[in-house]
Amino acid sequence: MRPHHRPTPRVTRLLGSLLLVAAAGTFVAGAAPTPEVAAEEAARKARPLGEVVPAPASVAPGGSPYRITRDTRIRVGASQEVRRIGEYAAKVLRPSTGYPLPVTASGGQDGIRLRLAKGAFGAEGYRLDSGAKGVTITAAKPAGLFHGVQTLRQLLPAAVEKDSVQPGPWLIAGGTVKDSPRYGWRGAMLDVSRHFFTVDQVKRYVDQLALYKVNKLHLHLSDDQGWRIAVDSWPRLATHGGSTQVGGGPGGFYTKADYKEIVRYAASRYLEVVPEIDMPGHTNAALASYAELNCDGVAPPLYTGTDVGFSSLCVSKDVTYDFVDDVIRELAALTPGRYLHIGGDEAHSTSHEDYVTFMARVQPVVAKYGKTVVGWHQLTGATPAKGAVAQYWGLDGTSAEEKERVAAAARNGTGIVLSPADRIYLDMKYTADTPLGLDWAGLVEVERSYDWDPGNYLPGVPASAVRGVEAPLWTETITKSDDIEYMAFPRLAGAAELGWSPAATHDWDTYKVRLAAQGPRWEALGIDYYRSPQVPWPAR
Ligand code: ACM
């Protein structure tokens, strides 16, 4: 591990006084203080309001902090869904505080209050008001309350994330946060095909994504190396096509019950699952499972290497479209979300004419089953369906012609999700020494990963076409949760901020300080992360 820098001193003006204190922590010894002095001391011990990732849209510090005590209640009103969010918050807070923190429908102005109310919060926004009596989170929708709870969590000391009783004090700085996202698509993709990940491993990642207000979980469910979702009408896809992975391990697949459990769990954290079946390339696992899907009628062997671009569905055979219809129908029926991703990348073994033919036949199938098409940006080389979303994964070196094809589609109504590989592909190595990952898109340190603007990233794309940002994690070299975490953290936090925070808050020098404060939180959560020398992590 590389040496890390000393923490950068942070200064914060509190209570409108001239008192400047180091937020790294101060303590005062001596005789019993007056109430005023005690209040000031408490305010000084609170983490600065707004030292949160993603940066909130607006932060107005002021007044006394709220202190969570043994008597604190979590007030949720009558809604069952808000009660569930209250229970979620209690589950985070109880082990480390050691307090009972009952979740109650009874009214009152004190404690931690979660309130649904009409207001200009949007579908995911919230307002957090903190003062001596309590903390109130208000939102128009439960998703906003849930995101507000993530802010509340981050305003508490990192030790709140531990699973044993810690000393506290549990202070939330006084003031008001008003917050709502820049983009509606704030995604993370996990490739469960190159290596399979269990339901519990996916849930662990979902919990980590939720902390950063990520709202889409894109699951890359099929590729050359493995088919990971049960399809009743084509059972060998999972039983044979799912029976191995990169390097020849046992692979695995999700039963329909498994997949529904992932969808349910993700939804309980306000993430929408976007399932991907990659077509017409990246299909060796399907071609190996059913000989009739191959133009020559011969099933290839299963594949456990890491090459790309060698497989294609047989565009001229009718059975191909029976297969596609069955798969999309069954997957759409399992998926409450709006989107179904059909891949479309690296179809190097499909002629351009065949690719265009294939996409013209397959996109209407997605619509027939009530879903919106998402494809990798190569879809713009065919004719994207009305309302389709193209996921851009190019890099600085991508040709101007290819970028312009994407921009032209965007001007024509195709939505764009930005996943530039040399910025937020989480599988790219940070440095040449990174033990995991790949480097075909370059080495991507934390600053490079954060320091770009989705709003004007691709020339010629109208800002209104940009739906958001997604950080994919391909898993050729990734085999366990520790690996996921080491590659995702800290870069995932930056991708989440690019998706959530207003462009006006974008600033590497202040971001890196807020990011540094996440390090102890990840340690408390048992998240193995990369201690980039670019970030002023606190000493440990
Ligand atoms: C991709 O990285 N082939 C989407």
mmCIF file of N, CA and C in Angstrom, residues 270-341:
data_model
loop_
_atom_site.group_PDB
_atom_site.id
_atom_site.type_symbol
_atom_site.label_atom_id
_atom_site.label_comp_id
_atom_site.label_asym_id
_atom_site.label_seq_id
_atom_site.Cartn_x
_atom_site.Cartn_y
_atom_site.Cartn_z
ATOM 1 N N TYR A 270 -34.318 1.757 -2.569
ATOM 2 C CA TYR A 270 -34.671 2.721 -3.618
ATOM 3 C C TYR A 270 -33.727 2.650 -4.820
ATOM 4 N N LEU A 271 -33.266 1.427 -5.124
ATOM 5 C CA LEU A 271 -32.551 1.184 -6.380
ATOM 6 C C LEU A 271 -33.444 0.362 -7.297
ATOM 7 N N GLU A 272 -33.453 0.753 -8.567
ATOM 8 C CA GLU A 272 -34.206 0.054 -9.602
ATOM 9 C C GLU A 272 -33.231 -0.871 -10.322
ATOM 10 N N VAL A 273 -33.589 -2.153 -10.448
ATOM 11 C CA VAL A 273 -32.711 -3.090 -11.159
ATOM 12 C C VAL A 273 -32.922 -2.931 -12.665
ATOM 13 N N VAL A 274 -31.814 -2.765 -13.387
ATOM 14 C CA VAL A 274 -31.819 -2.730 -14.850
ATOM 15 C C VAL A 274 -31.115 -3.991 -15.319
ATOM 16 N N PRO A 275 -31.867 -5.011 -15.767
ATOM 17 C CA PRO A 275 -31.225 -6.253 -16.176
ATOM 18 C C PRO A 275 -30.700 -6.136 -17.600
ATOM 19 N N GLU A 276 -29.545 -6.731 -17.850
ATOM 20 C CA GLU A 276 -28.996 -6.721 -19.208
ATOM 21 C C GLU A 276 -28.802 -8.140 -19.721
ATOM 22 N N ILE A 277 -29.349 -8.392 -20.904
ATOM 23 C CA ILE A 277 -28.996 -9.562 -21.697
ATOM 24 C C ILE A 277 -28.243 -9.012 -22.899
ATOM 25 N N ASP A 278 -26.957 -9.304 -22.992
ATOM 26 C CA ASP A 278 -26.111 -8.709 -24.016
ATOM 27 C C ASP A 278 -26.273 -9.488 -25.328
ATOM 28 N N MET A 279 -26.623 -8.749 -26.400
ATOM 29 C CA MET A 279 -26.897 -9.358 -27.711
ATOM 30 C C MET A 279 -26.489 -8.382 -28.816
ATOM 31 N N PRO A 280 -26.222 -8.798 -30.030
ATOM 32 C CA PRO A 280 -26.106 -10.174 -30.500
ATOM 33 C C PRO A 280 -24.740 -10.795 -30.226
ATOM 34 N N GLY A 281 -23.731 -9.941 -29.868
ATOM 35 C CA GLY A 281 -22.427 -10.482 -29.483
ATOM 36 C C GLY A 281 -22.448 -10.848 -28.005
ATOM 37 N N HIS A 282 -21.293 -11.224 -27.484
ATOM 38 C CA HIS A 282 -21.182 -11.600 -26.063
ATOM 39 C C HIS A 282 -22.188 -12.702 -25.698
ATOM 40 N N THR A 283 -22.367 -13.649 -26.602
ATOM 41 C CA THR A 283 -23.444 -14.641 -26.434
ATOM 42 C C THR A 283 -22.937 -16.079 -26.434
ATOM 43 N N ASN A 284 -21.642 -16.298 -26.196
ATOM 44 C CA ASN A 284 -21.157 -17.682 -26.281
ATOM 45 C C ASN A 284 -21.858 -18.618 -25.297
ATOM 46 N N ALA A 285 -22.190 -18.129 -24.110
ATOM 47 C CA ALA A 285 -22.827 -19.021 -23.118
ATOM 48 C C ALA A 285 -24.175 -19.517 -23.643
ATOM 49 N N ALA A 286 -24.916 -18.662 -24.342
ATOM 50 C CA ALA A 286 -26.201 -19.085 -24.935
ATOM 51 C C ALA A 286 -25.957 -20.016 -26.115
ATOM 52 N N LEU A 287 -24.983 -19.654 -26.959
ATOM 53 C CA LEU A 287 -24.691 -20.471 -28.151
ATOM 54 C C LEU A 287 -24.200 -21.862 -27.755
ATOM 55 N N ALA A 288 -23.491 -21.939 -26.619
ATOM 56 C CA ALA A 288 -22.986 -23.233 -26.129
ATOM 57 C C ALA A 288 -24.118 -24.085 -25.567
ATOM 58 N N SER A 289 -25.193 -23.427 -25.145
ATOM 59 C CA SER A 289 -26.292 -24.136 -24.489
ATOM 60 C C SER A 289 -27.304 -24.705 -25.491
ATOM 61 N N TYR A 290 -27.423 -24.073 -26.654
ATOM 62 C CA TYR A 290 -28.412 -24.491 -27.658
ATOM 63 C C TYR A 290 -27.790 -24.431 -29.053
ATOM 64 N N ALA A 291 -27.561 -25.619 -29.620
ATOM 65 C CA ALA A 291 -26.916 -25.690 -30.940
ATOM 66 C C ALA A 291 -27.710 -24.921 -31.996
ATOM 67 N N GLU A 292 -29.051 -24.942 -31.880
ATOM 68 C CA GLU A 292 -29.871 -24.333 -32.940
ATOM 69 C C GLU A 292 -29.719 -22.813 -33.023
ATOM 70 N N LEU A 293 -29.145 -22.201 -32.013
ATOM 71 C CA LEU A 293 -28.945 -20.749 -32.068
ATOM 72 C C LEU A 293 -27.741 -20.373 -32.944
ATOM 73 N N ASN A 294 -26.952 -21.372 -33.325
ATOM 74 C CA ASN A 294 -25.768 -21.116 -34.140
ATOM 75 C C ASN A 294 -26.106 -21.255 -35.618
ATOM 76 N N CYS A 295 -25.543 -20.396 -36.460
ATOM 77 C CA CYS A 295 -25.827 -20.468 -37.901
ATOM 78 C C CYS A 295 -25.456 -21.834 -38.470
ATOM 79 N N ASP A 296 -24.372 -22.422 -37.937
ATOM 80 C CA ASP A 296 -23.958 -23.734 -38.470
ATOM 81 C C ASP A 296 -24.562 -24.901 -37.683
ATOM 82 N N GLY A 297 -25.417 -24.604 -36.718
ATOM 83 C CA GLY A 297 -26.100 -25.656 -35.963
ATOM 84 C C GLY A 297 -25.202 -26.418 -35.015
ATOM 85 N N VAL A 298 -23.999 -25.928 -34.781
ATOM 86 C CA VAL A 298 -23.047 -26.621 -33.920
ATOM 87 C C VAL A 298 -22.769 -25.754 -32.677
ATOM 88 N N ALA A 299 -23.012 -26.327 -31.491
ATOM 89 C CA ALA A 299 -22.769 -25.565 -30.255
ATOM 90 C C ALA A 299 -21.280 -25.489 -29.974
ATOM 91 N N PRO A 300 -20.764 -24.285 -29.726
ATOM 92 C CA PRO A 300 -19.355 -24.175 -29.327
ATOM 93 C C PRO A 300 -19.183 -24.618 -27.877
ATOM 94 N N PRO A 301 -17.928 -24.887 -27.466
ATOM 95 C CA PRO A 301 -17.708 -25.188 -26.047
ATOM 96 C C PRO A 301 -17.947 -23.947 -25.182
ATOM 97 N N LEU A 302 -18.157 -24.196 -23.897
ATOM 98 C CA LEU A 302 -18.206 -23.078 -22.945
ATOM 99 C C LEU A 302 -16.868 -22.337 -22.990
ATOM 100 N N TYR A 303 -16.884 -21.078 -22.597
ATOM 101 C CA TYR A 303 -15.681 -20.240 -22.719
ATOM 102 C C TYR A 303 -15.296 -19.662 -21.358
ATOM 103 N N THR A 304 -14.044 -19.788 -20.994
ATOM 104 C CA THR A 304 -13.609 -19.300 -19.680
ATOM 105 C C THR A 304 -12.459 -18.291 -19.782
ATOM 106 N N GLY A 305 -12.200 -17.822 -21.011
ATOM 107 C CA GLY A 305 -11.157 -16.812 -21.207
ATOM 108 C C GLY A 305 -11.718 -15.403 -21.086
ATOM 109 N N THR A 306 -10.952 -14.410 -21.580
ATOM 110 C CA THR A 306 -11.396 -13.011 -21.441
ATOM 111 C C THR A 306 -11.384 -12.241 -22.765
ATOM 112 N N ASP A 307 -11.325 -12.965 -23.893
ATOM 113 C CA ASP A 307 -11.417 -12.267 -25.174
ATOM 114 C C ASP A 307 -12.843 -11.749 -25.383
ATOM 115 N N VAL A 308 -12.971 -10.778 -26.281
ATOM 116 C CA VAL A 308 -14.309 -10.276 -26.617
ATOM 117 C C VAL A 308 -14.471 -10.288 -28.133
ATOM 118 N N GLY A 309 -15.721 -10.276 -28.588
ATOM 119 C CA GLY A 309 -15.984 -10.014 -30.006
ATOM 120 C C GLY A 309 -16.035 -11.235 -30.905
ATOM 121 N N PHE A 310 -16.025 -12.442 -30.326
ATOM 122 C CA PHE A 310 -15.943 -13.647 -31.169
ATOM 123 C C PHE A 310 -17.274 -14.365 -31.361
ATOM 124 N N SER A 311 -18.319 -13.952 -30.652
ATOM 125 C CA SER A 311 -19.584 -14.686 -30.703
ATOM 126 C C SER A 311 -20.694 -13.821 -31.295
ATOM 127 N N SER A 312 -21.662 -14.477 -31.949
ATOM 128 C CA SER A 312 -22.846 -13.746 -32.421
ATOM 129 C C SER A 312 -24.035 -14.691 -32.508
ATOM 130 N N LEU A 313 -25.188 -14.199 -32.102
ATOM 131 C CA LEU A 313 -26.425 -14.901 -32.412
ATOM 132 C C LEU A 313 -26.577 -14.939 -33.932
ATOM 133 N N CYS A 314 -27.362 -15.905 -34.420
ATOM 134 C CA CYS A 314 -27.545 -16.056 -35.861
ATOM 135 C C CYS A 314 -28.719 -15.191 -36.312
ATOM 136 N N VAL A 315 -28.361 -14.063 -36.926
ATOM 137 C CA VAL A 315 -29.358 -13.036 -37.236
ATOM 138 C C VAL A 315 -30.378 -13.515 -38.273
ATOM 139 N N SER A 316 -29.971 -14.456 -39.144
ATOM 140 C CA SER A 316 -30.865 -14.884 -40.237
ATOM 141 C C SER A 316 -31.830 -16.001 -39.838
ATOM 142 N N LYS A 317 -31.700 -16.555 -38.629
ATOM 143 C CA LYS A 317 -32.576 -17.674 -38.245
ATOM 144 C C LYS A 317 -33.787 -17.195 -37.441
ATOM 145 N N ASP A 318 -34.955 -17.730 -37.760
ATOM 146 C CA ASP A 318 -36.158 -17.348 -37.006
ATOM 147 C C ASP A 318 -36.081 -17.752 -35.543
ATOM 148 N N VAL A 319 -35.431 -18.910 -35.281
ATOM 149 C CA VAL A 319 -35.384 -19.391 -33.898
ATOM 150 C C VAL A 319 -34.687 -18.373 -32.986
ATOM 151 N N THR A 320 -33.799 -17.576 -33.557
ATOM 152 C CA THR A 320 -33.115 -16.535 -32.771
ATOM 153 C C THR A 320 -34.143 -15.588 -32.147
ATOM 154 N N TYR A 321 -35.173 -15.248 -32.917
ATOM 155 C CA TYR A 321 -36.151 -14.275 -32.423
ATOM 156 C C TYR A 321 -37.169 -14.922 -31.489
ATOM 157 N N ASP A 322 -37.375 -16.247 -31.653
ATOM 158 C CA ASP A 322 -38.175 -16.972 -30.647
ATOM 159 C C ASP A 322 -37.446 -16.932 -29.305
ATOM 160 N N PHE A 323 -36.145 -17.204 -29.378
ATOM 161 C CA PHE A 323 -35.293 -17.175 -28.189
ATOM 162 C C PHE A 323 -35.327 -15.789 -27.533
ATOM 163 N N VAL A 324 -35.113 -14.759 -28.326
ATOM 164 C CA VAL A 324 -35.083 -13.395 -27.790
ATOM 165 C C VAL A 324 -36.437 -13.044 -27.162
ATOM 166 N N ASP A 325 -37.512 -13.406 -27.835
ATOM 167 C CA ASP A 325 -38.845 -13.084 -27.319
ATOM 168 C C ASP A 325 -39.079 -13.776 -25.981
ATOM 169 N N ASP A 326 -38.725 -15.054 -25.905
ATOM 170 C CA ASP A 326 -38.927 -15.802 -24.657
ATOM 171 C C ASP A 326 -38.098 -15.209 -23.507
ATOM 172 N N VAL A 327 -36.852 -14.934 -23.804
ATOM 173 C CA VAL A 327 -35.960 -14.419 -22.751
ATOM 174 C C VAL A 327 -36.447 -13.055 -22.258
ATOM 175 N N ILE A 328 -36.776 -12.187 -23.192
ATOM 176 C CA ILE A 328 -37.201 -10.835 -22.798
ATOM 177 C C ILE A 328 -38.543 -10.896 -22.075
ATOM 178 N N ARG A 329 -39.454 -11.749 -22.551
ATOM 179 C CA ARG A 329 -40.757 -11.881 -21.886
ATOM 180 C C ARG A 329 -40.576 -12.340 -20.438
ATOM 181 N N GLU A 330 -39.773 -13.374 -20.238
ATOM 182 C CA GLU A 330 -39.621 -13.896 -18.872
ATOM 183 C C GLU A 330 -38.874 -12.899 -17.978
ATOM 184 N N LEU A 331 -37.868 -12.253 -18.528
ATOM 185 C CA LEU A 331 -37.098 -11.304 -17.719
ATOM 186 C C LEU A 331 -37.936 -10.051 -17.407
ATOM 187 N N ALA A 332 -38.688 -9.592 -18.392
ATOM 188 C CA ALA A 332 -39.540 -8.410 -18.163
ATOM 189 C C ALA A 332 -40.572 -8.707 -17.082
ATOM 190 N N ALA A 333 -41.088 -9.949 -17.074
ATOM 191 C CA ALA A 333 -42.113 -10.309 -16.078
ATOM 192 C C ALA A 333 -41.551 -10.320 -14.660
ATOM 193 N N LEU A 334 -40.248 -10.527 -14.542
ATOM 194 C CA LEU A 334 -39.607 -10.556 -13.219
ATOM 195 C C LEU A 334 -39.167 -9.179 -12.755
ATOM 196 N N THR A 335 -39.223 -8.210 -13.664
ATOM 197 C CA THR A 335 -38.563 -6.915 -13.441
ATOM 198 C C THR A 335 -39.590 -5.798 -13.355
ATOM 199 N N PRO A 336 -39.815 -5.237 -12.169
ATOM 200 C CA PRO A 336 -40.773 -4.134 -12.068
ATOM 201 C C PRO A 336 -40.244 -2.823 -12.652
ATOM 202 N N GLY A 337 -38.941 -2.706 -12.824
ATOM 203 C CA GLY A 337 -38.348 -1.463 -13.321
ATOM 204 C C GLY A 337 -38.736 -1.199 -14.766
ATOM 205 N N ARG A 338 -38.422 0.009 -15.193
ATOM 206 C CA ARG A 338 -38.859 0.462 -16.517
ATOM 207 C C ARG A 338 -37.978 -0.033 -17.651
ATOM 208 N N TYR A 339 -36.751 -0.435 -17.338
ATOM 209 C CA TYR A 339 -35.750 -0.603 -18.389
ATOM 210 C C TYR A 339 -35.337 -2.057 -18.598
ATOM 211 N N LEU A 340 -34.970 -2.356 -19.843
ATOM 212 C CA LEU A 340 -34.339 -3.633 -20.139
ATOM 213 C C LEU A 340 -33.188 -3.358 -21.103
ATOM 214 N N HIS A 341 -32.003 -3.765 -20.671
ATOM 215 C CA HIS A 341 -30.770 -3.456 -21.401
ATOM 216 C C HIS A 341 -30.447 -4.620 -22.332
#
